[in-house]
Short mmCIF file of C-alpha atoms and ligand atoms in Angstrom, two decimals:
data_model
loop_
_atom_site.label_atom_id
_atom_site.label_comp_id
_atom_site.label_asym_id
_atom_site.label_seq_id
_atom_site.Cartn_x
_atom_site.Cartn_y
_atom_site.Cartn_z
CA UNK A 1 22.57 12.53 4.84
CA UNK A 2 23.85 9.17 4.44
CA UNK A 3 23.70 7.98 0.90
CA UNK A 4 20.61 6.24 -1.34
CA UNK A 5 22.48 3.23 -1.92
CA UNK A 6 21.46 1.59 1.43
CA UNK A 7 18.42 3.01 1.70
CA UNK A 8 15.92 -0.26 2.24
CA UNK A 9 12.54 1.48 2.69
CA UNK A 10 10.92 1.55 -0.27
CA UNK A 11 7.32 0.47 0.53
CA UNK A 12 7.60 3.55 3.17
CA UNK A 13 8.13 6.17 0.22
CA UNK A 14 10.70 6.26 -2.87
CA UNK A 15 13.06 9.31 -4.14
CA UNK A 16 11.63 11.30 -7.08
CA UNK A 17 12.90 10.27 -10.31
CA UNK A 18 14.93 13.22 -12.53
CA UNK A 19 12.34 12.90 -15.18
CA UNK A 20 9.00 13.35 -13.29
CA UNK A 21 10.56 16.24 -11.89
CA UNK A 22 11.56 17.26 -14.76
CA UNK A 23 8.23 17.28 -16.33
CA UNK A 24 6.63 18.52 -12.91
CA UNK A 25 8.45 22.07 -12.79
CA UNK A 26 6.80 24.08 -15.92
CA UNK A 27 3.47 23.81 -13.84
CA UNK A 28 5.22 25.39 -11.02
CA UNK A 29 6.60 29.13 -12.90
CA UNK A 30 5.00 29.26 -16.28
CA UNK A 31 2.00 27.15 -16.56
CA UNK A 32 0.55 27.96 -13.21
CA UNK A 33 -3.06 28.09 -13.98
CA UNK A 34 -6.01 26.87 -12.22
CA UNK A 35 -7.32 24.14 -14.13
CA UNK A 36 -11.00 25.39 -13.07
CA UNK A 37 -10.75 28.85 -14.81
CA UNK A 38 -11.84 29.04 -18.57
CA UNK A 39 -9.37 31.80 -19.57
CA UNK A 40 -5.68 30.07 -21.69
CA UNK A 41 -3.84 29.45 -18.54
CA UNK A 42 -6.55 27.20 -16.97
CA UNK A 43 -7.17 25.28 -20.24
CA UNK A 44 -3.15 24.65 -20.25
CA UNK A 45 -3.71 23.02 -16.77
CA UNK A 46 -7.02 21.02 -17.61
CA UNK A 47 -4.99 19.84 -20.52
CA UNK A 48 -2.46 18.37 -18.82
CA UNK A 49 -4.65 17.18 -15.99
CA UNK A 50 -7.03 15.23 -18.57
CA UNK A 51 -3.54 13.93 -20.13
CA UNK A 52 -2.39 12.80 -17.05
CA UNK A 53 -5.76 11.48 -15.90
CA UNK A 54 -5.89 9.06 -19.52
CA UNK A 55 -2.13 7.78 -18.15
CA UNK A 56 -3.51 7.23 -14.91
CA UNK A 57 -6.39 5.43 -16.50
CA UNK A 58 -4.52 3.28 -18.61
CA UNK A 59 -2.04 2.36 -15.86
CA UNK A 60 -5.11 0.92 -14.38
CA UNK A 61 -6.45 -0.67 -17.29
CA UNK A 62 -9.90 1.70 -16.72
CA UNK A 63 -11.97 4.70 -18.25
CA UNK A 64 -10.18 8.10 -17.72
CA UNK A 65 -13.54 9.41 -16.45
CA UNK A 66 -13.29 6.44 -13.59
CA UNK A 67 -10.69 7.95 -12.13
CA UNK A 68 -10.39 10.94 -9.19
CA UNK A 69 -7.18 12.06 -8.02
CA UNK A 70 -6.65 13.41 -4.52
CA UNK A 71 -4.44 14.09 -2.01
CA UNK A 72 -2.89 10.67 -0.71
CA UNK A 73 -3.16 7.21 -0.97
CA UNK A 74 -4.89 7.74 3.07
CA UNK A 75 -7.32 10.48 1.05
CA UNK A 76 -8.34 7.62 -1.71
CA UNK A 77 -9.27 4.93 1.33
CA UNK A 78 -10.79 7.91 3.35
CA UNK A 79 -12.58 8.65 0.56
CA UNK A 80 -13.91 5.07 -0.53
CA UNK A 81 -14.63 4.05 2.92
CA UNK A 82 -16.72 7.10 3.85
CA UNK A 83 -17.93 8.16 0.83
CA UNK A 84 -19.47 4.44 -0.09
CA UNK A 85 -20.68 3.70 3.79
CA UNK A 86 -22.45 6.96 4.50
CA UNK A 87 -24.48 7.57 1.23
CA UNK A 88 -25.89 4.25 2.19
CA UNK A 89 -29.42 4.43 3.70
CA UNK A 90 -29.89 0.50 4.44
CA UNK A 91 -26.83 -1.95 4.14
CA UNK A 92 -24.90 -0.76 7.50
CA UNK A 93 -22.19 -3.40 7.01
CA UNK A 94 -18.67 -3.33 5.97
CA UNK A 95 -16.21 -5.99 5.56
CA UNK A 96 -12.29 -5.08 6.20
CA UNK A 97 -9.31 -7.21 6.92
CA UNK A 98 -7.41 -7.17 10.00
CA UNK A 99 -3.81 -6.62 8.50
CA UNK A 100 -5.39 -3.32 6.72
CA UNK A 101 -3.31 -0.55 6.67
CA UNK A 102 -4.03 2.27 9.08
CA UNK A 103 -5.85 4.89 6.58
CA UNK A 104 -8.16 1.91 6.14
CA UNK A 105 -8.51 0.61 9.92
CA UNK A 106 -8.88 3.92 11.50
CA UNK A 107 -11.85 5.04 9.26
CA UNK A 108 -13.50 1.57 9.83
CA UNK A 109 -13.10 2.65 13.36
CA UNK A 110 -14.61 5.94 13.22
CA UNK A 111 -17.35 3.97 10.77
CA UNK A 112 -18.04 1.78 13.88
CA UNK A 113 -18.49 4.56 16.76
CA UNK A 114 -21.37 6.33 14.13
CA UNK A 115 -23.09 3.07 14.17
CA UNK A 116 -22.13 0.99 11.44
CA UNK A 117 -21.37 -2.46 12.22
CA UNK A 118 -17.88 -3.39 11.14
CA UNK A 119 -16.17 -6.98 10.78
CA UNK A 120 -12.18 -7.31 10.92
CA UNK A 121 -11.59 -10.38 8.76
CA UNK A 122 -9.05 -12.62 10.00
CA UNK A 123 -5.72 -13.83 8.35
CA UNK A 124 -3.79 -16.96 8.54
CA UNK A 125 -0.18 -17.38 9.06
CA UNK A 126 0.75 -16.05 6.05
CA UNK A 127 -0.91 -13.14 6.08
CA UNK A 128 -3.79 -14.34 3.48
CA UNK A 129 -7.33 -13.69 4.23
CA UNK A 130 -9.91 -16.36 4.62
CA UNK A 131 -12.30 -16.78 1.86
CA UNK A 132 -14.56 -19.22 3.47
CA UNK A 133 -14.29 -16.95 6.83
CA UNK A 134 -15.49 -13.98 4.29
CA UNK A 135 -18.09 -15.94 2.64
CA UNK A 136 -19.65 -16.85 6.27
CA UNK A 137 -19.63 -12.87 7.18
CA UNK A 138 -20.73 -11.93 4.05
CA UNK A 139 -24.63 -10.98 4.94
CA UNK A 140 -28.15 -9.20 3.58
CA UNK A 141 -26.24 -6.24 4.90
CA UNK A 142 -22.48 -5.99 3.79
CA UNK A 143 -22.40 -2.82 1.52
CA UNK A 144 -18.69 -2.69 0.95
CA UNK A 145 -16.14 -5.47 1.46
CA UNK A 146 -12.17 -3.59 1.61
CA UNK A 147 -9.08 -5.66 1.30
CA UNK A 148 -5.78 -4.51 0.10
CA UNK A 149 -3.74 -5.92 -2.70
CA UNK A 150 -0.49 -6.54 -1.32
CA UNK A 151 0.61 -6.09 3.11
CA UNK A 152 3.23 -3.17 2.90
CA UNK A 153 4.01 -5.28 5.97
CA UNK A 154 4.79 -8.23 5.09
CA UNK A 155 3.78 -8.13 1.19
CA UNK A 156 1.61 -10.87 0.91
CA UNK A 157 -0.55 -10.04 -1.97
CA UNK A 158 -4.44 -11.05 -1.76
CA UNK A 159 -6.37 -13.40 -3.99
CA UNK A 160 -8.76 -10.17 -5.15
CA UNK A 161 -10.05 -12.06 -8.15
CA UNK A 162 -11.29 -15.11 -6.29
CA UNK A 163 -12.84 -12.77 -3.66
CA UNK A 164 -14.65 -10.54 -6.03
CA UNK A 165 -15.85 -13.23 -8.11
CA UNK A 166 -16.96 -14.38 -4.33
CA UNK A 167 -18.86 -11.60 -3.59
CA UNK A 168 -20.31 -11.51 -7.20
CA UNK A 169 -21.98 -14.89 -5.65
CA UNK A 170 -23.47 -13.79 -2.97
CA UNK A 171 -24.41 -10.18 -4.76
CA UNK A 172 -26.55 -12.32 -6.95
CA UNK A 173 -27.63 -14.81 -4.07
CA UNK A 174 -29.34 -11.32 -2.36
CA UNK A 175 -29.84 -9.34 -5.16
CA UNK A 176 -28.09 -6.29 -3.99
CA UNK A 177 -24.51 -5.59 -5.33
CA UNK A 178 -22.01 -5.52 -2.79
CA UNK A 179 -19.31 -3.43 -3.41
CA UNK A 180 -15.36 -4.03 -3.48
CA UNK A 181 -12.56 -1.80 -2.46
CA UNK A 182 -9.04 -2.71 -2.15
CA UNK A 183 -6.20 -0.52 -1.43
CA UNK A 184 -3.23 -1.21 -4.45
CA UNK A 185 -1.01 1.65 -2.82
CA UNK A 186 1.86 -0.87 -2.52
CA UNK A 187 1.04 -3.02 -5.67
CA UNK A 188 1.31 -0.39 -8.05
CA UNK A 189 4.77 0.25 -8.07
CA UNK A 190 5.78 -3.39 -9.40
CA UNK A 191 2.86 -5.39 -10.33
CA UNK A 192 0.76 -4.63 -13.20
CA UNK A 193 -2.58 -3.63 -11.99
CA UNK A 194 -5.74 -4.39 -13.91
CA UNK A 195 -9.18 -3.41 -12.54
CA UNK A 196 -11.98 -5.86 -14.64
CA UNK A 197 -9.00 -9.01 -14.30
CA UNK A 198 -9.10 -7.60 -10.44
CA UNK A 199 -12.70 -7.26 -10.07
CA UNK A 200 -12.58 -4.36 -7.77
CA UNK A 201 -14.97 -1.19 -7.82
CA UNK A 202 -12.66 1.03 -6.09
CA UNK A 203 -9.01 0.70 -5.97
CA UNK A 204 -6.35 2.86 -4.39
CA UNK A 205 -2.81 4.17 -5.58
CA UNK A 206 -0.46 6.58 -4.32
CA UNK A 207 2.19 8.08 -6.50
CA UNK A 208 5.12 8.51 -3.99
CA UNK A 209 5.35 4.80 -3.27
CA UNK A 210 5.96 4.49 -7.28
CA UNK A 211 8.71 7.52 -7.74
CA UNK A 212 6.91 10.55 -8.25
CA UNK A 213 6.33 13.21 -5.76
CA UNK A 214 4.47 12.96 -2.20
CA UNK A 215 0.85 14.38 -1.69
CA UNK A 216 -1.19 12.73 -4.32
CA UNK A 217 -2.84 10.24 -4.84
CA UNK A 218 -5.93 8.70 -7.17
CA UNK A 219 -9.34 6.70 -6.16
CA UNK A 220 -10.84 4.53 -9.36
CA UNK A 221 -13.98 4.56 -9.11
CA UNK A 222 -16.43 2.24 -11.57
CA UNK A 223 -18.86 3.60 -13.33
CA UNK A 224 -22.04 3.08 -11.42
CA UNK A 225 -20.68 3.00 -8.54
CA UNK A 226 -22.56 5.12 -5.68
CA UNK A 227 -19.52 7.11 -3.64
CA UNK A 228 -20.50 10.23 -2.38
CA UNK A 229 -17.62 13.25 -1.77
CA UNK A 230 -16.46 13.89 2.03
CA UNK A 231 -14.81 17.39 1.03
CA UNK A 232 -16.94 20.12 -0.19
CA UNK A 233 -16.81 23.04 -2.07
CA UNK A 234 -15.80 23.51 -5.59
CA UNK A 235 -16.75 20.95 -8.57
CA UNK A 236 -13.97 19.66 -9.21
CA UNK A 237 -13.30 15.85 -9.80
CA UNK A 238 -16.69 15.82 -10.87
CA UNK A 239 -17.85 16.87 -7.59
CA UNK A 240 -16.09 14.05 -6.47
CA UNK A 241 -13.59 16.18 -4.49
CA UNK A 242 -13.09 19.46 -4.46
CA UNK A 243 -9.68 21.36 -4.07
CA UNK A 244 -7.96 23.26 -6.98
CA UNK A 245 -6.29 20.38 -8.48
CA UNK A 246 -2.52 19.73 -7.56
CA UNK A 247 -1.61 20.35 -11.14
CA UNK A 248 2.60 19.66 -10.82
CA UNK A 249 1.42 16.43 -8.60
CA UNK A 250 -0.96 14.93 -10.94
CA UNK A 251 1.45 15.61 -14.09
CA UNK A 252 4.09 14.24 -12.24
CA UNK A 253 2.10 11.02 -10.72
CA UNK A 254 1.18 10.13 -14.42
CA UNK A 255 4.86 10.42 -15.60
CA UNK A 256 5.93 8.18 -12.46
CA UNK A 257 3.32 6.12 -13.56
CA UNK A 258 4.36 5.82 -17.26
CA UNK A 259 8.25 5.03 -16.04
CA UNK A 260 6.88 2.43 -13.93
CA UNK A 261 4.95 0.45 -16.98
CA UNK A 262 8.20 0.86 -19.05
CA UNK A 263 9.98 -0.71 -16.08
CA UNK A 264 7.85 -3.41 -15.13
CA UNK A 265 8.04 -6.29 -17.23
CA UNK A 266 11.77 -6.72 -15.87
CA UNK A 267 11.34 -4.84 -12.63
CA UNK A 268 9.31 -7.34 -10.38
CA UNK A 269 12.37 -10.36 -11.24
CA UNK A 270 15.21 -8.18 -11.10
CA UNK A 271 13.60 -7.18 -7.23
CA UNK A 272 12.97 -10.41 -6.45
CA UNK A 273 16.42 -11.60 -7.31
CA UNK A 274 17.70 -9.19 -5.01
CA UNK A 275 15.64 -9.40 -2.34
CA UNK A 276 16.67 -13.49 -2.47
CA UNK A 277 20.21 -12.99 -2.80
CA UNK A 278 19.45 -10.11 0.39
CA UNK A 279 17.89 -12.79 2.25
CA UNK A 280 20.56 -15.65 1.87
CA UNK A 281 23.63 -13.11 2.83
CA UNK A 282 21.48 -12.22 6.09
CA UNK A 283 20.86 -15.86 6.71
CA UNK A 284 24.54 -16.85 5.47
CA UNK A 285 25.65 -14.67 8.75
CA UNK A 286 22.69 -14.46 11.57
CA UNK A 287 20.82 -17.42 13.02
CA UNK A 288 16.92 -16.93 14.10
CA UNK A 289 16.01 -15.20 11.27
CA UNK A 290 12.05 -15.83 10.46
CA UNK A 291 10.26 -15.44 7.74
CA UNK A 292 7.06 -12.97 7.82
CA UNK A 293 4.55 -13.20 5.03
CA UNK A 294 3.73 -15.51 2.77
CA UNK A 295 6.89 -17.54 0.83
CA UNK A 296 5.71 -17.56 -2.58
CA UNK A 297 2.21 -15.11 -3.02
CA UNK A 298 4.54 -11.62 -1.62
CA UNK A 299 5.61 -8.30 -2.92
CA UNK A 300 9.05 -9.10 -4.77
CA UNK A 301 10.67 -6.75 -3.35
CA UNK A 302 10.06 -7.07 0.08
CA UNK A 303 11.14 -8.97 2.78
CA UNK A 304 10.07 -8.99 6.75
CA UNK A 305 11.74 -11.03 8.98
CA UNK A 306 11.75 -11.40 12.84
CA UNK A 307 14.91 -11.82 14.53
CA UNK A 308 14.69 -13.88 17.70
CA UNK A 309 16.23 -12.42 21.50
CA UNK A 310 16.42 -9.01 20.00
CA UNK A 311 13.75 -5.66 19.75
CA UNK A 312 13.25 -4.45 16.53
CA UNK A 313 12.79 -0.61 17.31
CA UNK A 314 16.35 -1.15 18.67
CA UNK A 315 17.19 -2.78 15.75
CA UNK A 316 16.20 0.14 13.40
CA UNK A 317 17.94 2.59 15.17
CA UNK A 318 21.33 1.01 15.10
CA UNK A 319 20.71 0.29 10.88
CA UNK A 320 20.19 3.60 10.49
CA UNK A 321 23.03 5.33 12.45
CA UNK A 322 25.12 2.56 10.50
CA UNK A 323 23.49 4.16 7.14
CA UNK A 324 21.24 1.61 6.88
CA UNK A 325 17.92 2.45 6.07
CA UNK A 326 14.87 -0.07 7.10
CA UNK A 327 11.44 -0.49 9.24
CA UNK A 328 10.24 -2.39 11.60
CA UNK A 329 6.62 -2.54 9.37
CA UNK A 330 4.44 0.34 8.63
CA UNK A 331 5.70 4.03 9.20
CA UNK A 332 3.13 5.02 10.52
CA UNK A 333 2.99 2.93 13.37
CA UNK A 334 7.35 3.25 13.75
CA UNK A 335 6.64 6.09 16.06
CA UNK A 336 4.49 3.82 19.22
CA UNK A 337 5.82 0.48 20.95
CA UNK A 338 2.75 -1.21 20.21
CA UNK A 339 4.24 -4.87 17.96
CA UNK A 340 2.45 -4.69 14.41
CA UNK A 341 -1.00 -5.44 13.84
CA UNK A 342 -0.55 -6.94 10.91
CA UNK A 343 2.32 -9.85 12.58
CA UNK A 344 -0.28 -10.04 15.47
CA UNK A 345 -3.15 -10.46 13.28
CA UNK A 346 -1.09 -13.25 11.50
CA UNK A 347 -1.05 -15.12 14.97
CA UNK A 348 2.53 -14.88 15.87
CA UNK A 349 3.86 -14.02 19.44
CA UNK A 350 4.10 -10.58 21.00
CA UNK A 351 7.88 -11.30 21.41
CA UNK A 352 8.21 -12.04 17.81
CA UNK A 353 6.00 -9.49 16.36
CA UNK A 354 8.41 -6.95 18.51
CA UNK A 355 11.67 -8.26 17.03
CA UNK A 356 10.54 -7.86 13.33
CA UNK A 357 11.89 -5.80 10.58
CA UNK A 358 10.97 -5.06 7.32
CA UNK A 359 13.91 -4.16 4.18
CA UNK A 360 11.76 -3.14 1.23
CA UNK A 361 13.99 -2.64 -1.86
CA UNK A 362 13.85 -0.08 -4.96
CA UNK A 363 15.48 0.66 -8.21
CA UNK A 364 18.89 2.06 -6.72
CA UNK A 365 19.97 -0.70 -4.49
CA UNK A 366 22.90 -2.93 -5.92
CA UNK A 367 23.81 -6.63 -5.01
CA UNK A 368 26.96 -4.53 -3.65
CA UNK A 369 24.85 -2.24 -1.35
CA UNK A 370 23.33 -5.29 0.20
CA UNK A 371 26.00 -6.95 0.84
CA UNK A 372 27.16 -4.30 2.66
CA UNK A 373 23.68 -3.65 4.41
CA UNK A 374 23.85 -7.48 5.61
CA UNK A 375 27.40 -7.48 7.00
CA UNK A 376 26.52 -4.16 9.07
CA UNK A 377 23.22 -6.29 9.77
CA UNK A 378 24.77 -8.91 11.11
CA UNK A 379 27.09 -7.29 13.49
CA UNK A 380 24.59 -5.36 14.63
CA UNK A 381 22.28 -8.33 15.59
CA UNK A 382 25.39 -10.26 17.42
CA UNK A 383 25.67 -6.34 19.68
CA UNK A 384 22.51 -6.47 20.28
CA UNK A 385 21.90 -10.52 21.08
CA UNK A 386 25.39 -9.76 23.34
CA UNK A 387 23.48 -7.57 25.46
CA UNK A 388 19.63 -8.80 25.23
CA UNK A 389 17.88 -9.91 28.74
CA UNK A 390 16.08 -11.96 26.31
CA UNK A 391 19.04 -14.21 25.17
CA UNK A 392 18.54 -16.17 28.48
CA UNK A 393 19.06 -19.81 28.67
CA UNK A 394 15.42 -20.76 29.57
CA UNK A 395 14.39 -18.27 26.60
CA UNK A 396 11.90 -20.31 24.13
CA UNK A 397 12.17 -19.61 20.94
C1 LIG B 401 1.72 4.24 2.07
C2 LIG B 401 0.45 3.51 2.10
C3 LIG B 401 -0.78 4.19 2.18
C4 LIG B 401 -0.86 5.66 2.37
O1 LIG B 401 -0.51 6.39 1.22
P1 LIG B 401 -0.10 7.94 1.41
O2 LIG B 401 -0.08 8.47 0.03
O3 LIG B 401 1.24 7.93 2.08
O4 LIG B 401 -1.15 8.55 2.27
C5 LIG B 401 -1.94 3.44 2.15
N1 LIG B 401 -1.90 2.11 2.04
C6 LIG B 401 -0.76 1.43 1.94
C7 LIG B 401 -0.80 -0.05 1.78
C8 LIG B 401 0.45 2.10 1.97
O5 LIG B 401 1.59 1.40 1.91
#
């Protein structure tokens, strides 16, 4: 394997840190127990699960008891979406925004075909959504309005205070409270989240986007908030979800979580200082780069850009034999030809939207490492422009 130092794909997944590890093994050997069984060994585990649930809580600036872990960052918007939209006997309405990521869009989708009406909010250029294009959709009907924090796109980050102070409004206006979920998977890691200055009801986070392991992930949940489970079985997560709890997950998603408050104040400048020094070297050496997302309101610490005359798949696969790790947007999409929704949604061309890539940056990159990553970059782009049908002379940019 080629080494961390130019891997550029944070907002895809980050390595485990040696200390969450480190406090994730005991609850692999020794203190194995279920955290449902009354005996010692399951009291050890609810121990640590109620410790790690306060940590969680606190990260979040909410009520430990407002907050049920689960599998995934996809399980928490799975889990908002469907559990808030089908315990609902009257308002058949949600509200989602077009740039959403996939474990939002596709159970919108599904939401649809059982016969709820669903409305994709549009975007502008920047990637922001409307809020006068919200407030006009917005009806007697709308149970649950879902917009994510930040694009782990392009990183524009949402105005969720304005919009939940927006649907306060019209809650008030109709006398029903419409509901507010917005998925913070890619905040988390480097912005300090805070649900009552956010306004949201629900809010998603995932803990392997923020340096602890893969498969888990936590849904808050406000108090008084009416979300019914969509796995049953046990009573665990106060019936909320039920699973024997990931025990070694959750202890190690709170310590990720705990590093990442210790980090933060100094974190979100140091990656934006790097991500600005990234983007001069890249312009310093290739011309047609383009800017996606918005210039100023955008994750620090990432950066999409389109490169003109060239395909970005093709792109990505000469970065990485180079050691070079990036994305051309979401990885879940890398996998089909299709451009990105999110680019498309934002209005610009197919041609564009297929020539995009996205370097999202992390605690082990250096100033040296990008250098590096933007000379290899470079050359690669000039190959590639060398032998592009799309470098004609009638080619409009
Ligand atoms: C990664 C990601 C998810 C999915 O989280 P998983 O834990 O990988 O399922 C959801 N939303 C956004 C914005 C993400 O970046």
């Amino acid at each position: 394997m080629p080494a961390k130092k130019l891997y550029l794909d944070y907002a895809a997944t980050s390595y485990v840190e040696k200390e969450v590890l480190d406090a994730m093994i005991p609850y692999f050997c020794d203190r194995f127990g279920n955290a449902s069984s009354i005996h010692l060994w399951g009291q050890e585990a609810k121990g640590a699960i109620e410790d790690a649930r306060a940590t969680i809580a606190q990260f979040l600036k909410a009520k430990p008891d407002e907050i049920v872990f689960t599998s995934s960052g996809t399980e928490s918007n799975n889990l908002a979406l469907f559990g808030m939209m089908q315990r609902e006997k009257e308002r058949k309405h949600l509200i989602v925004s077009a740039i959403e990521h996939s474990s939002v869009l596709s159970p919108a989708r599904q939401l649809e075909k059982r016969g709820f009406r669903v409305t994709y909010l549009p975007v502008d250029p920047f990637g922001k959504v409307n809020l006068a294009a919200l407030e006009k959709e917005v009806q007697k009907d709308t149970f649950l309005v879902s917009i994510m924090h930040a694009s782990n796109e392009v990183g524009t980050i949402q105005p969720l205070s304005e919009i939940s102070q927006l649907l306060k409004k019209k809650s008030k206006e109709f006398g029903k409270k419409i509901y507010f979920h917005s998925d913070a998977v890619q905040t988390a890691p480097i912005l300090p989240l805070d649900v009552d200055l956010l306004g949201v009801d629900l809010m998603s986070i995932s803990s392997h986007k923020l340096y602890g392991p893969k498969g888990i992930g936590a849904l808050f949940v406000r108090k008084q908030t009416p979300l019914s489970a969509i796995l049953y079985g046990g009573h665990q997560e106060r019936m909320l979800r039920a699973s024997s709890v990931n025990v070694a997950g959750i202890v190690g998603f709170a310590a990720a979580a705990s590093l990442t408050v210790q980090k933060q104040p100094l974190f979100a400048h140091q990656m934006q200082e790097l991500r600005d020094f990234f983007h001069e070297e890249l312009q310093k050496r290739v011309d047609g780069l383009i800017l996606n997302g918005h210039p100023q309101d955008r994750l620090p610490h990432l950066l999409n850009l389109s490169v003109t005359c060239i395909e970005g798949e093709s792109l990505i696969l000469h970065l990485s034999q180079a050691g070079v790790a990036a994305s051309t947007g979401s990885a879940c999409s890398s996998h089909s030809l299709e451009p990105s929704h999110v680019l498309l949604a934002m209005g610009i061309s197919h041609e564009l939207a297929h020539g995009s890539v996205r370097f999202s940056l992390g605690r082990s990159v250096t100033k040296e490492a990008l250098i590096e990553a933007a000379q290899i970059f470079a050359s690669i782009v000039e190959k590639l422009r060398e032998m592009s049908p799309l470098t004609g002379e009638n080619h409009d940019l």
